[in-house]
Coordinates of C-alpha atoms in Angstrom, one line a residue:
X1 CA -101.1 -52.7 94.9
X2 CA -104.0 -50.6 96.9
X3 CA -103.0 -48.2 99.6
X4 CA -105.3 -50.6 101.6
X5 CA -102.6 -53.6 101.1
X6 CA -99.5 -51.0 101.0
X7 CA -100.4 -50.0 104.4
X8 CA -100.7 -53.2 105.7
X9 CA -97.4 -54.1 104.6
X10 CA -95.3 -51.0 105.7
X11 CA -97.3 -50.7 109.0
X12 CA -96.2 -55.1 109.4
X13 CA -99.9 -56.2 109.9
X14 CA -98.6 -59.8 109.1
X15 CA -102.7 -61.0 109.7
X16 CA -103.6 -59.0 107.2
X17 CA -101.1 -60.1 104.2
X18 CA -101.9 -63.6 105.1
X19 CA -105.0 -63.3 103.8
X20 CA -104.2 -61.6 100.7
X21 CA -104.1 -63.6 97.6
X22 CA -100.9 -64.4 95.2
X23 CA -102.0 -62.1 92.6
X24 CA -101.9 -59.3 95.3
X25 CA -99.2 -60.4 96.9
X26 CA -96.6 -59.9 93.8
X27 CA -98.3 -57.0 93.0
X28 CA -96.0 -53.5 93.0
X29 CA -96.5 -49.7 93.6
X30 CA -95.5 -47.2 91.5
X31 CA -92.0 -47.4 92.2
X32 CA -92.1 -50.8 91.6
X33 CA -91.9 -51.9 94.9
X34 CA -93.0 -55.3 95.9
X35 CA -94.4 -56.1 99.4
X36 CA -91.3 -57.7 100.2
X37 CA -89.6 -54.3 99.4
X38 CA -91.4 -52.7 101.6
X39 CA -91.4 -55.2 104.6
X40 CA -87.6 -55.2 104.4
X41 CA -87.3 -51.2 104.3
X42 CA -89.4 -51.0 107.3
X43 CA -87.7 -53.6 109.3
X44 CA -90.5 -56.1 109.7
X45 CA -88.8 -59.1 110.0
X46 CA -91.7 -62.2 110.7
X47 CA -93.3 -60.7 107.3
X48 CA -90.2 -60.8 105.1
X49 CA -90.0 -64.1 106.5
X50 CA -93.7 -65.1 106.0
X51 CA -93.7 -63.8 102.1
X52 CA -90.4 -65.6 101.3
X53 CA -92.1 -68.6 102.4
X54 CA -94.8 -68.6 100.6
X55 CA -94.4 -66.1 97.5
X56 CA -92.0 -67.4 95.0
X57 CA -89.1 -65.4 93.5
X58 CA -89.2 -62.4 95.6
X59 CA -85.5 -62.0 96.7
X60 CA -84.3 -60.7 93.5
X61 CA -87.0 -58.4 92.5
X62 CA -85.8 -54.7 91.4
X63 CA -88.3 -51.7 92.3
X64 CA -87.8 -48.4 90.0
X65 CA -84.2 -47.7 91.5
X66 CA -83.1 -51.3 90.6
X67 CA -83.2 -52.1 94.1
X68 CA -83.5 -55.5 95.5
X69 CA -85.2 -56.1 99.3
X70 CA -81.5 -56.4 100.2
X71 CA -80.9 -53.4 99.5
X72 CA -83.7 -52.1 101.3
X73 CA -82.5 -53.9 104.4
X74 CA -78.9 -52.9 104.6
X75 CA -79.7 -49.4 104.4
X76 CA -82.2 -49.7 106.9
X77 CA -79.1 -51.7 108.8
X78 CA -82.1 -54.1 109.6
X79 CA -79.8 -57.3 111.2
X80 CA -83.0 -59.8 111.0
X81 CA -83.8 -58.7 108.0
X82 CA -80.7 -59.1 106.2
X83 CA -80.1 -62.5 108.1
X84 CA -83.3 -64.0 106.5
X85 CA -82.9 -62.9 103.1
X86 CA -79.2 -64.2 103.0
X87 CA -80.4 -67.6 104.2
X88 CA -82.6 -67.7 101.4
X89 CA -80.6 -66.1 98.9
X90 CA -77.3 -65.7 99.7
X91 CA -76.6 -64.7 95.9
X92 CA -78.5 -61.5 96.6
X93 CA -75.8 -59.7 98.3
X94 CA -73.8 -59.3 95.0
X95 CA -76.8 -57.5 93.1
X96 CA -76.5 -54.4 92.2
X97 CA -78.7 -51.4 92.3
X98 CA -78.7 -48.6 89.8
X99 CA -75.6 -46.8 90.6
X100 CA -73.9 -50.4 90.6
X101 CA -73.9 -50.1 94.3
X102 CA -74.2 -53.8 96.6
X103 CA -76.4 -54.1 100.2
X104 CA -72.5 -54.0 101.4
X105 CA -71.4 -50.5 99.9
X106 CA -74.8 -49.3 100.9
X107 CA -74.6 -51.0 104.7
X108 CA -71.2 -49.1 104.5
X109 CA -72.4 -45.6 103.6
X110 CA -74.9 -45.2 106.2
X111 CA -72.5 -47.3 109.1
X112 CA -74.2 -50.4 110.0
X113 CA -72.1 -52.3 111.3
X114 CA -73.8 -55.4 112.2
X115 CA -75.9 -55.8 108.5
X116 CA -72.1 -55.3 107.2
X117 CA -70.8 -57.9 108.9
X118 CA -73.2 -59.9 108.1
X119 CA -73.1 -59.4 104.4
X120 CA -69.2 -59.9 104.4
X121 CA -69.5 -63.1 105.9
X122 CA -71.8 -64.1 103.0
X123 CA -70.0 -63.2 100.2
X124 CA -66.2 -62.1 101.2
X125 CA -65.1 -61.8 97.8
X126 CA -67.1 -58.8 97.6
X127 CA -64.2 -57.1 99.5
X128 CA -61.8 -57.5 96.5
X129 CA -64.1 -57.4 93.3
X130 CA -65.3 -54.6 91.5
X131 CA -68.3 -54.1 90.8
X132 CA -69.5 -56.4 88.0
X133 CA -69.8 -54.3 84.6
X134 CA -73.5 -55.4 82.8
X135 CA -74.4 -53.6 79.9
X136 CA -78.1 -52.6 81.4
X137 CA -76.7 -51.5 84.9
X138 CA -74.1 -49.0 82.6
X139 CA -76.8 -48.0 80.6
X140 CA -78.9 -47.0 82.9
X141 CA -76.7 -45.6 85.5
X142 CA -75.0 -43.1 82.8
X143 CA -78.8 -42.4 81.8
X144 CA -80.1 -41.4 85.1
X145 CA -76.6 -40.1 86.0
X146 CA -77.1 -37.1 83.5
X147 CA -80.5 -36.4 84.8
X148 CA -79.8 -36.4 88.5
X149 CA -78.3 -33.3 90.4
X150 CA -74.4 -33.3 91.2
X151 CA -75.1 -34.5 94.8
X152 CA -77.1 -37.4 94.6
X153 CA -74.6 -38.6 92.2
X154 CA -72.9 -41.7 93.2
X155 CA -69.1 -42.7 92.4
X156 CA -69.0 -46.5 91.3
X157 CA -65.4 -47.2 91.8
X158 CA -65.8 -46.9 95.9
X159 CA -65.3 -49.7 97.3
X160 CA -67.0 -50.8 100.9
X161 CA -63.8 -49.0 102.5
X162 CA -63.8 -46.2 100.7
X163 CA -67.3 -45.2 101.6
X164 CA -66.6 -46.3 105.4
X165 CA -64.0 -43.9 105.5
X166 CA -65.4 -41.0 103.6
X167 CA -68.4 -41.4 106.1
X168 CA -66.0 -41.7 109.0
X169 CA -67.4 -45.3 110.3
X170 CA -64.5 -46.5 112.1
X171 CA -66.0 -49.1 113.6
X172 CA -67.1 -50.2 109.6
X173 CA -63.1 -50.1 108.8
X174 CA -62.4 -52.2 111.6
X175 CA -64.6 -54.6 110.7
X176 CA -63.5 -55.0 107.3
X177 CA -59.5 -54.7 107.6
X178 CA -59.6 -57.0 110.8
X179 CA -62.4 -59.4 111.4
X180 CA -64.3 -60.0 107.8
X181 CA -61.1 -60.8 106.1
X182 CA -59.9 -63.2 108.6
X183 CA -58.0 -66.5 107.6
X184 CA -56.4 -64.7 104.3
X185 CA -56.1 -60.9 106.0
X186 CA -52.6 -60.1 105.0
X187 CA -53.1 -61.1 101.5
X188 CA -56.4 -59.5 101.3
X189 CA -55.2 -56.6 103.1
X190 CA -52.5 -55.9 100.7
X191 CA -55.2 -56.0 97.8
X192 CA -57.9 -54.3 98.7
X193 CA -56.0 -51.7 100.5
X194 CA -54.6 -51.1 97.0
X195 CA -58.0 -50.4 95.0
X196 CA -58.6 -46.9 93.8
X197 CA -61.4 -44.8 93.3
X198 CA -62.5 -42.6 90.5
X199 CA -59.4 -39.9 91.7
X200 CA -56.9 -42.8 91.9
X201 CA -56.8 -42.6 95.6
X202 CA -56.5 -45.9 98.2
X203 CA -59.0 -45.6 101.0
X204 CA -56.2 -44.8 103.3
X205 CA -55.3 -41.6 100.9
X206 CA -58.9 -40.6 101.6
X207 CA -58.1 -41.0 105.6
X208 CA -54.9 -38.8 105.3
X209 CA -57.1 -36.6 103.5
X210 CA -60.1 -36.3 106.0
X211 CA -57.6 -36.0 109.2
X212 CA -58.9 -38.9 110.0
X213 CA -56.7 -39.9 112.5
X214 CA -58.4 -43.5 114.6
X215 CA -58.9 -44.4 110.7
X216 CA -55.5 -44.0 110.4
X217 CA -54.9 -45.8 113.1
X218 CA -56.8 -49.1 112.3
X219 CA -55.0 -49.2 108.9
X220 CA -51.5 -49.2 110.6
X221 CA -52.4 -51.6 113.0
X222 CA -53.7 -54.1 110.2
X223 CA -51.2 -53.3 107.5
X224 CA -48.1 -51.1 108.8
X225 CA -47.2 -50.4 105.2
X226 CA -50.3 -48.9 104.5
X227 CA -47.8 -45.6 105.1
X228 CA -46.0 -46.2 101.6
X229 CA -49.0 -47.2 99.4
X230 CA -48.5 -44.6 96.9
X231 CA -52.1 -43.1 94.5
X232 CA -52.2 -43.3 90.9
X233 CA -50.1 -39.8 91.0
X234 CA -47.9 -41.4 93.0
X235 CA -48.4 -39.6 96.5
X236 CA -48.4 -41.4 99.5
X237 CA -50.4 -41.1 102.4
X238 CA -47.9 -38.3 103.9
X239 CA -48.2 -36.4 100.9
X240 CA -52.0 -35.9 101.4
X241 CA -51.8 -35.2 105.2
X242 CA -49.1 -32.6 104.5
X243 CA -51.4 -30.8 101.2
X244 CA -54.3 -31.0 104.1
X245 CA -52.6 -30.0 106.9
X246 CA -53.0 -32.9 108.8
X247 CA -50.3 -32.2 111.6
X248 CA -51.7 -34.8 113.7
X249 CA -52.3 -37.9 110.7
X250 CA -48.4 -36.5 109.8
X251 CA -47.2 -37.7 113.4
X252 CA -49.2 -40.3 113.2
X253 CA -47.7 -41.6 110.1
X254 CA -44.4 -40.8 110.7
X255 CA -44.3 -42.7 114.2
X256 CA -44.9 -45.4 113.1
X257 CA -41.8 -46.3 110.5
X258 CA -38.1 -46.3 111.7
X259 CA -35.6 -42.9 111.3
X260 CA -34.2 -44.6 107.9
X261 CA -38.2 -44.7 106.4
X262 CA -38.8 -41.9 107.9
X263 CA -36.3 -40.1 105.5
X264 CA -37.5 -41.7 102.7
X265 CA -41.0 -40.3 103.1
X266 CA -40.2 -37.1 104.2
X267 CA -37.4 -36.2 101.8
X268 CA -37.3 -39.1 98.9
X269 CA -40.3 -40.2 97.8
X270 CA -41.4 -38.0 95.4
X271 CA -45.0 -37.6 93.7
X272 CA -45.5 -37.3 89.8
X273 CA -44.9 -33.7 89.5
X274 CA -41.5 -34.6 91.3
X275 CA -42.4 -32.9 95.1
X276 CA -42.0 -35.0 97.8
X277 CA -43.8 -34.2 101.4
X278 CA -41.2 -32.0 102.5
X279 CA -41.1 -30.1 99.5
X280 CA -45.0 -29.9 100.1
X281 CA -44.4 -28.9 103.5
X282 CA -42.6 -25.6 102.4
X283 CA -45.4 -24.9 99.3
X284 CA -48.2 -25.2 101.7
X285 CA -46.4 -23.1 104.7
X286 CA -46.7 -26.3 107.2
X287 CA -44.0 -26.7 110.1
X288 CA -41.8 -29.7 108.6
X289 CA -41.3 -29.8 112.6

């Protein structure tokens, strides 16, 4: 592809790519990207809709970073564009790119709400699965993984909430715990609120840890026992408000379960090096007030 037909594609010159022939028109850059790549990315919808009409197997095409158009469009949190390419593959939205990241996790990280919703709506299983494990997406992802710098590294075992909450998207959490999982919420709920990432931590561990308090918030008013889900090492959500003195998430938590929990959390419930919150409380110098 020529910087001629490049151009013409990121600047959405839709005349122009009419006229270019099929050999152009599934040509690719350097990175690999195709036109439809690059239409998506800059939001152009009546040209992603134009080459998916006419040019034949673009939907699923991988640039450089193994990623689709898809996952062009959700970071981009392009609603027309993702609309269009679900209705003409709605199989894309479980690809993966090359940190085995979906268009959800990604529409996730950079909070786009509406390109989320619409992705969840597509494929709603993608709430509960993990990612799926193919040989060439490990391969490469451990490949590039030791050549990239510590921060661009991704973590594969977020899930969609996960990266909401780390990136504070409340309004992403809301959708997900209350509107995308709909019919089945409670036992959906109960699942996916249970899924760890790479530290063993729910997402709502992750809110207790942030201090993220309307986070908080949305998780108790979907699943109230959110407040007992206990991490691989066997703290619950108090015990990582109390270690980050969260005073506020503590209150939060705590209001929300009778006196006879309430006990329980504070003075029972023990982690796996046998501490429970209040024991935490004392360590860390917070007022168990």
């Amino acid at each position: 592809m020529n910087r001629e037909d490049f151009l013409a594609c990121k600047n959405g010159d839709l005349d122009a790519i009419q006229n270019l022939d099929q050999r152009v028109l599934r040509g690719v850059t350097f990175e690999r990207d195709t036109v439809l790549h690059i239409a998506a990315r800059e939001g152009h919808f009546r040209v992603v809709e134009w080459i998916l009409n006419n040019v034949r197997g673009m939907c699923d095409a991988h640039n450089y970073d193994r990623n689709t158009p898809l996952h062009e469009a959700a970071k981009g949190g392009n609603r027309e564009v993702v609309q269009i390419l679900l209705r003409h593959n709605r199989n894309s939205a479980s690809k993966l790119k090359l940190y085995r990241e979906t268009p959800l996790l990604i529409a996730c990280e950079y909070g786009h709400m509406e390109a989320a919703t619409l992705l969840v709506e597509a494929t709603p299983l993608l709430l509960l699965d993990r990612r799926l494990e193919f040989w060439l997406d490990s391969i490469i992802s451990w490949w590039r993984k030791l050549l990239a710098p510590r921060s661009m590294v991704r973590f594969p075992d977020d899930t969609p909430l996960h990266r909401a909450v780390h990136g504070g998207r409340v309004s992403i959490v809301h959708e997900i715990l209350d509107k995308a999982v709909r019919g089945e919420r409670e036992i959906l709920c109960r699942g996916y609120m249970t899924e760890t990432d790479q530290f063993g931590r729910c997402a709502v561990h992750v809110a207790a840890v942030q201090g993220s308090l309307d986070i908080i918030q949305e998780f108790i008013s979907s699943f109230p026992c959110c407040v007992t889900i206990r991490a691989e090492n066997y703290k619950t959500p108090l015990h990582f408000a109390v270690e980050s003195n969260r005073y506020q998430v503590v209150q939060n938590l705590l209001s929300n379960v009778d006196s006879e929990k309430k006990a329980i959390l504070v003075s029972c419930d023990r982690d796996n090096s046998g501490n429970t919150a209040l024991h935490l409380a004392a360590i860390e110098g917070v007022d168990s007030q």
